[in-house]
Tab-separated table of N, CA and C in Angstrom:
chain	number	residue	atom	x	y	z
A	1	MET	N	0.846	-1.175	0.000
A	1	MET	CA	0.000	0.000	0.000
A	1	MET	C	0.885	1.229	0.000
A	2	SER	N	0.604	2.153	-0.860
A	2	SER	CA	1.407	3.365	-0.935
A	2	SER	C	0.774	4.473	-0.111
A	3	LEU	N	1.585	5.457	0.212
A	3	LEU	CA	1.098	6.616	0.945
A	3	LEU	C	0.803	7.722	-0.051
A	4	ARG	N	-0.225	7.528	-0.848
A	4	ARG	CA	-0.600	8.476	-1.896
A	4	ARG	C	-1.385	9.630	-1.293
A	5	ILE	N	-0.957	10.862	-1.626
A	5	ILE	CA	-1.650	12.052	-1.140
A	5	ILE	C	-2.653	12.546	-2.176
A	6	VAL	N	-2.266	12.528	-3.432
A	6	VAL	CA	-3.123	12.996	-4.523
A	6	VAL	C	-3.750	11.780	-5.192
A	7	PRO	N	-5.059	11.799	-5.482
A	7	PRO	CA	-5.686	10.635	-6.120
A	7	PRO	C	-5.151	10.401	-7.527
A	8	ALA	N	-5.177	9.155	-7.936
A	8	ALA	CA	-4.716	8.783	-9.277
A	8	ALA	C	-5.692	9.297	-10.322
A	9	ASP	N	-5.188	9.549	-11.502
A	9	ASP	CA	-6.015	10.025	-12.602
A	9	ASP	C	-6.777	8.837	-13.165
A	10	ALA	N	-8.074	8.787	-12.893
A	10	ALA	CA	-8.898	7.654	-13.312
A	10	ALA	C	-9.852	8.012	-14.433
A	11	HIS	N	-9.708	9.211	-15.003
A	11	HIS	CA	-10.623	9.620	-16.060
A	11	HIS	C	-10.257	8.914	-17.367
A	12	LEU	N	-11.248	8.327	-18.000
A	12	LEU	CA	-11.019	7.614	-19.240
A	12	LEU	C	-10.864	8.589	-20.405
A	13	THR	N	-9.938	8.299	-21.288
A	13	THR	CA	-9.743	9.167	-22.443
A	13	THR	C	-10.448	8.637	-23.680
A	14	SER	N	-10.977	7.420	-23.624
A	14	SER	CA	-11.680	6.854	-24.771
A	14	SER	C	-13.037	6.342	-24.329
A	15	PHE	N	-13.934	6.191	-25.279
A	15	PHE	CA	-15.284	5.732	-25.006
A	15	PHE	C	-15.385	4.240	-25.279
A	16	THR	N	-15.998	3.510	-24.360
A	16	THR	CA	-16.253	2.087	-24.570
A	16	THR	C	-17.727	1.823	-24.292
A	17	HIS	N	-18.280	0.830	-24.961
A	17	HIS	CA	-19.665	0.444	-24.725
A	17	HIS	C	-19.697	-0.473	-23.515
A	18	ASN	N	-20.056	0.079	-22.380
A	18	ASN	CA	-20.107	-0.674	-21.137
A	18	ASN	C	-21.533	-1.183	-20.941
A	19	PRO	N	-21.728	-2.488	-20.914
A	19	PRO	CA	-23.091	-3.001	-20.784
A	19	PRO	C	-23.726	-2.709	-19.430
A	20	SER	N	-22.933	-2.435	-18.381
A	20	SER	CA	-23.536	-2.173	-17.084
A	20	SER	C	-24.155	-0.776	-17.017
A	21	HIS	N	-23.681	0.141	-17.847
A	21	HIS	CA	-24.231	1.503	-17.855
A	21	HIS	C	-24.688	1.846	-19.269
A	22	ASN	N	-25.548	1.014	-19.804
A	22	ASN	CA	-26.004	1.187	-21.176
A	22	ASN	C	-27.332	1.929	-21.158
A	23	THR	N	-27.342	3.155	-21.702
A	23	THR	CA	-28.577	3.932	-21.751
A	23	THR	C	-29.103	4.032	-23.167
A	24	SER	N	-28.594	3.211	-24.066
A	24	SER	CA	-29.034	3.300	-25.453
A	24	SER	C	-30.187	2.334	-25.714
A	25	ALA	N	-30.869	2.602	-26.810
A	25	ALA	CA	-31.984	1.755	-27.210
A	25	ALA	C	-31.444	0.435	-27.756
A	26	PRO	N	-32.155	-0.677	-27.551
A	26	PRO	CA	-31.667	-1.958	-28.073
A	26	PRO	C	-31.599	-1.997	-29.596
A	27	SER	N	-32.488	-1.275	-30.265
A	27	SER	CA	-32.500	-1.305	-31.721
A	27	SER	C	-31.433	-0.381	-32.327
A	28	ALA	N	-31.001	0.639	-31.583
A	28	ALA	CA	-29.973	1.573	-32.063
A	28	ALA	C	-28.935	1.752	-30.955
A	29	PRO	N	-27.890	0.920	-30.927
A	29	PRO	CA	-26.958	0.918	-29.792
A	29	PRO	C	-26.215	2.226	-29.567
A	30	GLY	N	-26.038	3.057	-30.573
A	30	GLY	CA	-25.274	4.282	-30.389
A	30	GLY	C	-26.088	5.475	-29.938
A	31	LEU	N	-27.422	5.369	-29.960
A	31	LEU	CA	-28.273	6.513	-29.637
A	31	LEU	C	-28.769	6.432	-28.198
A	32	HIS	N	-28.765	7.583	-27.545
A	32	HIS	CA	-29.241	7.668	-26.162
A	32	HIS	C	-30.760	7.536	-26.137
A	33	ASP	N	-31.279	6.692	-25.256
A	33	ASP	CA	-32.716	6.484	-25.105
A	33	ASP	C	-33.191	7.197	-23.840
A	34	THR	N	-33.837	8.336	-24.012
A	34	THR	CA	-34.265	9.143	-22.874
A	34	THR	C	-35.347	8.452	-22.072
A	35	LEU	N	-36.203	7.673	-22.723
A	35	LEU	CA	-37.276	7.000	-21.996
A	35	LEU	C	-36.733	5.915	-21.069
A	36	ARG	N	-35.644	5.270	-21.429
A	36	ARG	CA	-35.033	4.261	-20.558
A	36	ARG	C	-34.162	4.881	-19.478
A	37	ALA	N	-33.416	5.909	-19.817
A	37	ALA	CA	-32.447	6.482	-18.891
A	37	ALA	C	-33.038	7.571	-18.018
A	38	GLY	N	-34.103	8.212	-18.446
A	38	GLY	CA	-34.671	9.311	-17.678
A	38	GLY	C	-34.076	10.635	-18.107
A	39	VAL	N	-34.710	11.705	-17.687
A	39	VAL	CA	-34.279	13.029	-18.082
A	39	VAL	C	-33.131	13.515	-17.204
A	40	GLY	N	-33.264	13.391	-15.906
A	40	GLY	CA	-32.250	13.893	-14.988
A	40	GLY	C	-31.516	12.761	-14.301
A	41	PRO	N	-30.694	13.114	-13.320
A	41	PRO	CA	-29.980	12.065	-12.589
A	41	PRO	C	-30.930	11.272	-11.700
A	42	SER	N	-30.584	10.048	-11.449
A	42	SER	CA	-31.387	9.205	-10.581
A	42	SER	C	-31.235	9.683	-9.143
A	43	PRO	N	-32.309	9.654	-8.353
A	43	PRO	CA	-32.175	10.066	-6.955
A	43	PRO	C	-31.243	9.154	-6.172
A	44	PHE	N	-31.105	7.896	-6.607
A	44	PHE	CA	-30.205	6.979	-5.914
A	44	PHE	C	-28.752	7.275	-6.239
A	45	ASP	N	-28.467	7.802	-7.448
A	45	ASP	CA	-27.100	8.221	-7.767
A	45	ASP	C	-26.694	9.397	-6.895
A	46	ILE	N	-27.617	10.298	-6.629
A	46	ILE	CA	-27.322	11.432	-5.756
A	46	ILE	C	-27.105	10.947	-4.332
A	47	ALA	N	-27.917	9.981	-3.882
A	47	ALA	CA	-27.774	9.460	-2.523
A	47	ALA	C	-26.477	8.674	-2.362
A	48	ASP	N	-26.009	8.008	-3.423
A	48	ASP	CA	-24.765	7.250	-3.349
A	48	ASP	C	-23.538	8.110	-3.554
A	49	ASN	N	-23.761	9.421	-3.705
A	49	ASN	CA	-22.672	10.388	-3.831
A	49	ASN	C	-21.855	10.173	-5.099
A	50	LYS	N	-22.510	9.782	-6.164
A	50	LYS	CA	-21.843	9.639	-7.448
A	50	LYS	C	-21.791	10.989	-8.142
A	51	PRO	N	-20.714	11.280	-8.881
A	51	PRO	CA	-20.662	12.571	-9.565
A	51	PRO	C	-21.741	12.671	-10.631
A	52	GLN	N	-22.335	13.875	-10.767
A	52	GLN	CA	-23.411	14.073	-11.716
A	52	GLN	C	-22.916	14.609	-13.043
A	53	SER	N	-21.656	14.922	-13.158
A	53	SER	CA	-21.117	15.397	-14.422
A	53	SER	C	-19.995	14.464	-14.860
A	54	ALA	N	-19.671	14.532	-16.126
A	54	ALA	CA	-18.624	13.675	-16.669
A	54	ALA	C	-17.295	14.411	-16.762
A	55	HIS	N	-17.195	15.565	-16.153
A	55	HIS	CA	-15.959	16.327	-16.215
A	55	HIS	C	-14.875	15.641	-15.376
A	56	PRO	N	-13.651	15.574	-15.877
A	56	PRO	CA	-12.599	14.868	-15.138
A	56	PRO	C	-12.271	15.502	-13.783
A	57	LEU	N	-12.405	16.813	-13.673
A	57	LEU	CA	-12.109	17.469	-12.402
A	57	LEU	C	-13.121	17.080	-11.334
A	58	ASP	N	-14.380	16.917	-11.725
A	58	ASP	CA	-15.409	16.542	-10.767
A	58	ASP	C	-15.154	15.150	-10.202
A	59	SER	N	-14.820	14.204	-11.065
A	59	SER	CA	-14.542	12.852	-10.564
A	59	SER	C	-13.274	12.821	-9.723
A	60	ARG	N	-12.302	13.657	-10.039
A	60	ARG	CA	-11.065	13.714	-9.258
A	60	ARG	C	-11.319	14.305	-7.873
A	61	LEU	N	-12.180	15.314	-7.788
A	61	LEU	CA	-12.514	15.888	-6.492
A	61	LEU	C	-13.298	14.909	-5.625
A	62	LYS	N	-14.156	14.100	-6.260
A	62	LYS	CA	-14.902	13.093	-5.509
A	62	LYS	C	-13.970	12.021	-4.942
A	63	SER	N	-12.912	11.686	-5.685
A	63	SER	CA	-11.994	10.663	-5.198
A	63	SER	C	-10.947	11.218	-4.240
A	64	TRP	N	-10.908	12.528	-4.063
A	64	TRP	CA	-9.934	13.139	-3.167
A	64	TRP	C	-10.153	12.687	-1.725
A	65	GLU	N	-11.391	12.679	-1.286
A	65	GLU	CA	-11.708	12.279	0.089
A	65	GLU	C	-11.396	10.800	0.318
A	66	ALA	N	-11.676	9.966	-0.674
A	66	ALA	CA	-11.368	8.542	-0.535
A	66	ALA	C	-9.859	8.315	-0.442
A	67	THR	N	-9.086	9.067	-1.195
A	67	THR	CA	-7.628	8.949	-1.131
A	67	THR	C	-7.114	9.422	0.227
A	68	ARG	N	-7.691	10.486	0.730
A	68	ARG	CA	-7.294	11.002	2.046
A	68	ARG	C	-7.598	9.989	3.147
A	69	GLU	N	-8.749	9.343	3.052
A	69	GLU	CA	-9.119	8.333	4.047
A	69	GLU	C	-8.219	7.104	3.949
A	70	ALA	N	-7.867	6.695	2.735
A	70	ALA	CA	-6.963	5.556	2.568
A	70	ALA	C	-5.582	5.859	3.152
A	71	LEU	N	-5.106	7.076	2.962
A	71	LEU	CA	-3.827	7.482	3.548
A	71	LEU	C	-3.904	7.469	5.074
A	72	ARG	N	-5.014	7.939	5.607
A	72	ARG	CA	-5.189	7.954	7.064
A	72	ARG	C	-5.212	6.539	7.643
A	73	MET	N	-5.927	5.638	6.986
A	73	MET	CA	-5.998	4.256	7.470
A	73	MET	C	-4.648	3.541	7.341
A	74	GLU	N	-3.918	3.822	6.272
A	74	GLU	CA	-2.595	3.213	6.104
A	74	GLU	C	-1.616	3.723	7.162
A	75	THR	N	-1.709	5.005	7.490
A	75	THR	CA	-0.848	5.557	8.537
A	75	THR	C	-1.186	4.937	9.890
A	76	LEU	N	-2.468	4.770	10.189
A	76	LEU	CA	-2.869	4.115	11.435
A	76	LEU	C	-2.412	2.663	11.472
A	77	ARG	N	-2.490	1.975	10.333
A	77	ARG	CA	-2.054	0.571	10.285
A	77	ARG	C	-0.562	0.454	10.548
A	78	ARG	N	0.203	1.360	9.977
A	78	ARG	CA	1.650	1.299	10.184
A	78	ARG	C	2.043	1.683	11.605
A	79	ALA	N	1.278	2.564	12.233
A	79	ALA	CA	1.620	3.003	13.585
A	79	ALA	C	1.110	2.049	14.660
A	80	TYR	N	-0.142	1.562	14.539
A	80	TYR	CA	-0.765	0.788	15.611
A	80	TYR	C	-1.087	-0.656	15.245
A	81	GLY	N	-0.873	-1.042	14.003
A	81	GLY	CA	-1.204	-2.393	13.583
A	81	GLY	C	-2.546	-2.435	12.867
A	82	VAL	N	-2.927	-3.637	12.472
A	82	VAL	CA	-4.135	-3.812	11.673
A	82	VAL	C	-5.403	-3.570	12.475
A	83	ALA	N	-5.366	-3.787	13.767
A	83	ALA	CA	-6.582	-3.721	14.575
A	83	ALA	C	-7.194	-2.321	14.609
A	84	GLU	N	-6.388	-1.287	14.613
A	84	GLU	CA	-6.926	0.076	14.736
A	84	GLU	C	-7.747	0.500	13.514
A	85	PRO	N	-7.241	0.354	12.274
A	85	PRO	CA	-8.102	0.712	11.138
A	85	PRO	C	-9.337	-0.172	11.014
A	86	VAL	N	-9.208	-1.436	11.357
A	86	VAL	CA	-10.362	-2.338	11.288
A	86	VAL	C	-11.422	-1.903	12.292
A	87	ARG	N	-11.008	-1.544	13.506
A	87	ARG	CA	-11.952	-1.084	14.533
A	87	ARG	C	-12.667	0.186	14.087
A	88	ARG	N	-11.913	1.129	13.522
A	88	ARG	CA	-12.524	2.383	13.075
A	88	ARG	C	-13.496	2.162	11.921
A	89	GLN	N	-13.139	1.283	10.992
A	89	GLN	CA	-14.043	0.989	9.883
A	89	GLN	C	-15.306	0.271	10.363
A	90	MET	N	-15.161	-0.618	11.363
A	90	MET	CA	-16.338	-1.293	11.919
A	90	MET	C	-17.269	-0.301	12.601
A	91	GLU	N	-16.714	0.623	13.380
A	91	GLU	CA	-17.543	1.621	14.046
A	91	GLU	C	-18.261	2.506	13.031
A	92	LEU	N	-17.560	2.889	11.972
A	92	LEU	CA	-18.167	3.716	10.932
A	92	LEU	C	-19.270	2.968	10.193
A	93	LYS	N	-19.050	1.688	9.929
A	93	LYS	CA	-20.067	0.884	9.248
A	93	LYS	C	-21.306	0.698	10.124
A	94	ILE	N	-21.107	0.454	11.406
A	94	ILE	CA	-22.238	0.311	12.332
A	94	ILE	C	-23.040	1.608	12.403
A	95	THR	N	-22.340	2.727	12.407
A	95	THR	CA	-23.016	4.018	12.462
A	95	THR	C	-23.805	4.282	11.192
A	96	ARG	N	-23.224	3.966	10.034
A	96	ARG	CA	-23.916	4.211	8.763
A	96	ARG	C	-25.130	3.317	8.597
A	97	GLU	N	-25.011	2.059	8.993
A	97	GLU	CA	-26.123	1.128	8.808
A	97	GLU	C	-27.191	1.252	9.890
A	98	GLY	N	-26.811	1.718	11.057
A	98	GLY	CA	-27.753	1.780	12.166
A	98	GLY	C	-28.693	2.957	12.123
A	99	GLU	N	-28.316	3.994	11.419
A	99	GLU	CA	-29.135	5.193	11.381
A	99	GLU	C	-29.645	5.396	9.965
A	100	TRP	N	-30.941	5.219	9.775
A	100	TRP	CA	-31.518	5.355	8.438
A	100	TRP	C	-32.691	6.300	8.508
A	101	LYS	N	-32.733	7.225	7.576
A	101	LYS	CA	-33.847	8.166	7.467
A	101	LYS	C	-34.263	8.203	6.008
A	102	PRO	N	-35.562	8.132	5.693
A	102	PRO	CA	-36.001	8.121	4.293
A	102	PRO	C	-35.612	9.413	3.572
A	103	MET	N	-35.466	9.313	2.247
A	103	MET	CA	-35.123	10.472	1.440
A	103	MET	C	-36.211	11.536	1.477
A	104	VAL	N	-37.453	11.112	1.672
A	104	VAL	CA	-38.560	12.055	1.724
A	104	VAL	C	-38.405	12.992	2.926
A	105	LEU	N	-37.814	12.491	3.998
A	105	LEU	CA	-37.626	13.294	5.205
A	105	LEU	C	-36.248	13.949	5.264
A	106	GLY	N	-35.506	13.909	4.163
A	106	GLY	CA	-34.206	14.572	4.131
A	106	GLY	C	-33.027	13.651	4.332
A	107	GLY	N	-33.229	12.369	4.453
A	107	GLY	CA	-32.127	11.431	4.618
A	107	GLY	C	-31.542	11.022	3.293
A	108	GLY	N	-30.371	10.430	3.327
A	108	GLY	CA	-29.725	9.952	2.105
A	108	GLY	C	-29.275	11.048	1.187
A	109	GLY	N	-28.962	12.212	1.731
A	109	GLY	CA	-28.543	13.349	0.916
A	109	GLY	C	-27.155	13.165	0.354
A	110	SER	N	-26.697	14.167	-0.346
A	110	SER	CA	-25.418	14.082	-1.051
A	110	SER	C	-24.258	14.206	-0.084
A	111	GLY	N	-23.799	13.081	0.437
A	111	GLY	CA	-22.616	13.067	1.267
A	111	GLY	C	-22.831	13.496	2.703
A	112	MET	N	-24.059	13.822	3.056
A	112	MET	CA	-24.298	14.276	4.419
A	112	MET	C	-24.671	13.095	5.281
A	113	GLY	N	-23.885	12.849	6.292
A	113	GLY	CA	-24.169	11.769	7.202
A	113	GLY	C	-24.680	12.317	8.523
A	114	SER	N	-24.716	11.466	9.500
A	114	SER	CA	-25.171	11.879	10.811
A	114	SER	C	-24.031	12.541	11.566
A	115	VAL	N	-24.342	13.052	12.734
A	115	VAL	CA	-23.322	13.665	13.586
A	115	VAL	C	-22.313	12.609	14.021
A	116	HIS	N	-22.792	11.390	14.291
A	116	HIS	CA	-21.914	10.310	14.720
A	116	HIS	C	-20.906	9.964	13.625
A	117	GLU	N	-21.387	9.920	12.384
A	117	GLU	CA	-20.503	9.603	11.265
A	117	GLU	C	-19.462	10.701	11.061
A	118	GLU	N	-19.843	11.957	11.227
A	118	GLU	CA	-18.891	13.050	11.088
A	118	GLU	C	-17.821	12.998	12.174
A	119	ILE	N	-18.199	12.629	13.389
A	119	ILE	CA	-17.228	12.527	14.478
A	119	ILE	C	-16.243	11.401	14.210
A	120	LEU	N	-16.741	10.235	13.785
A	120	LEU	CA	-15.852	9.105	13.515
A	120	LEU	C	-14.939	9.345	12.320
A	121	ALA	N	-15.410	10.121	11.345
A	121	ALA	CA	-14.588	10.414	10.170
A	121	ALA	C	-13.650	11.594	10.395
A	122	GLY	N	-13.816	12.306	11.505
A	122	GLY	CA	-12.957	13.439	11.792
A	122	GLY	C	-13.363	14.710	11.068
A	123	ARG	N	-14.627	14.815	10.679
A	123	ARG	CA	-15.113	15.995	9.968
A	123	ARG	C	-16.056	16.833	10.814
A	124	ASP	N	-16.061	16.629	12.124
A	124	ASP	CA	-17.012	17.343	12.969
A	124	ASP	C	-16.642	18.796	13.209
A	125	ASP	N	-15.420	19.190	12.899
A	125	ASP	CA	-15.010	20.570	13.138
A	125	ASP	C	-14.900	21.391	11.862
A	126	THR	N	-15.349	20.848	10.742
A	126	THR	CA	-15.251	21.570	9.481
A	126	THR	C	-16.636	21.893	8.939
A	127	ILE	N	-16.723	23.013	8.242
A	127	ILE	CA	-17.953	23.400	7.557
A	127	ILE	C	-17.621	23.485	6.078
A	128	THR	N	-18.310	22.700	5.279
A	128	THR	CA	-18.057	22.674	3.843
A	128	THR	C	-19.234	23.283	3.098
A	129	TRP	N	-19.071	23.397	1.800
A	129	TRP	CA	-20.112	23.948	0.934
A	129	TRP	C	-21.385	23.115	1.031
A	130	GLU	N	-21.247	21.800	1.114
A	130	GLU	CA	-22.399	20.910	1.156
A	130	GLU	C	-23.167	21.012	2.469
A	131	ASP	N	-22.526	21.500	3.542
A	131	ASP	CA	-23.245	21.686	4.799
A	131	ASP	C	-24.249	22.829	4.707
A	132	VAL	N	-23.930	23.844	3.916
A	132	VAL	CA	-24.795	25.009	3.802
A	132	VAL	C	-25.787	24.848	2.657
A	133	PHE	N	-25.273	24.528	1.466
A	133	PHE	CA	-26.111	24.354	0.279
A	133	PHE	C	-26.228	22.860	-0.004
A	134	THR	N	-27.319	22.270	0.451
A	134	THR	CA	-27.464	20.820	0.381
A	134	THR	C	-27.919	20.319	-0.976
A	135	GLY	N	-28.502	21.160	-1.808
A	135	GLY	CA	-28.983	20.720	-3.108
A	135	GLY	C	-30.321	20.017	-3.047
A	136	GLU	N	-31.043	20.199	-1.961
A	136	GLU	CA	-32.337	19.541	-1.794
A	136	GLU	C	-33.366	20.010	-2.819
A	137	GLU	N	-33.243	21.256	-3.285
A	137	GLU	CA	-34.248	21.787	-4.207
A	137	GLU	C	-34.142	21.159	-5.592
A	138	MET	N	-33.000	20.613	-5.958
A	138	MET	CA	-32.819	20.015	-7.276
A	138	MET	C	-32.975	18.493	-7.253
A	139	ARG	N	-33.134	17.916	-6.083
A	139	ARG	CA	-33.208	16.468	-5.963
A	139	ARG	C	-34.572	15.954	-6.405
A	140	PRO	N	-34.608	14.928	-7.266
A	140	PRO	CA	-35.902	14.359	-7.663
A	140	PRO	C	-36.581	13.669	-6.476
A	141	VAL	N	-37.887	13.641	-6.509
A	141	VAL	CA	-38.661	13.032	-5.428
A	141	VAL	C	-38.681	11.518	-5.617
A	142	VAL	N	-38.457	10.807	-4.540
A	142	VAL	CA	-38.440	9.346	-4.564
A	142	VAL	C	-39.660	8.845	-3.811
A	143	GLY	N	-40.295	7.817	-4.372
A	143	GLY	CA	-41.422	7.212	-3.687
A	143	GLY	C	-40.959	6.371	-2.512
A	144	VAL	N	-41.780	6.306	-1.477
A	144	VAL	CA	-41.422	5.560	-0.272
A	144	VAL	C	-41.284	4.076	-0.590
A	145	HIS	N	-42.168	3.548	-1.431
A	145	HIS	CA	-42.115	2.122	-1.767
A	145	HIS	C	-40.850	1.784	-2.551
A	146	GLU	N	-40.485	2.652	-3.491
A	146	GLU	CA	-39.271	2.420	-4.286
A	146	GLU	C	-38.028	2.443	-3.403
A	147	GLU	N	-38.010	3.333	-2.433
A	147	GLU	CA	-36.852	3.420	-1.547
A	147	GLU	C	-36.769	2.216	-0.614
A	148	MET	N	-37.889	1.756	-0.107
A	148	MET	CA	-37.887	0.581	0.770
A	148	MET	C	-37.477	-0.672	-0.002
A	149	GLU	N	-37.919	-0.786	-1.259
A	149	GLU	CA	-37.504	-1.926	-2.076
A	149	GLU	C	-35.991	-1.914	-2.284
A	150	ARG	N	-35.418	-0.748	-2.472
A	150	ARG	CA	-33.975	-0.649	-2.635
A	150	ARG	C	-33.257	-0.973	-1.329
A	151	LYS	N	-33.817	-0.535	-0.197
A	151	LYS	CA	-33.177	-0.773	1.101
A	151	LYS	C	-33.143	-2.249	1.450
A	152	VAL	N	-34.224	-2.990	1.173
A	152	VAL	CA	-34.253	-4.407	1.504
A	152	VAL	C	-33.837	-5.295	0.328
A	153	ASN	N	-33.323	-4.696	-0.740
A	153	ASN	CA	-32.808	-5.423	-1.918
A	153	ASN	C	-33.852	-6.319	-2.558
A	154	MET	N	-35.021	-5.790	-2.838
A	154	MET	CA	-36.069	-6.561	-3.512
A	154	MET	C	-35.956	-6.385	-5.007
């Protein structure tokens, strides 16, 4: 494991037909099918904190936090052994899974977790752009049944 500070450049320079993210019509593989893909971003993509633009800088900024966390966990592993990062990841996972609020009531927002999650991640003393401007006004409305089906993997 390396002690990488800056995230790797993961932006693709060429286009490939990826069957997992295929938004084209079956009869015309190269044309975008708006009826299948929808007009705007999926509310679940926003909840999963996926970038909404294809710009390389946006994807690099999204991976910045993941690179910072990987560096932090690697430093803890080298200083205290494997048990410390594993314990911290377990506590963070328990916190994320234990506290659930429906999207209709403001839960599952773009990167905003609970107070417990912010404390465990070490972000409780910072105020970011997303803390003030949450983007709730642009988020598509999700039905309660659709969200529950996604939560229980139906």
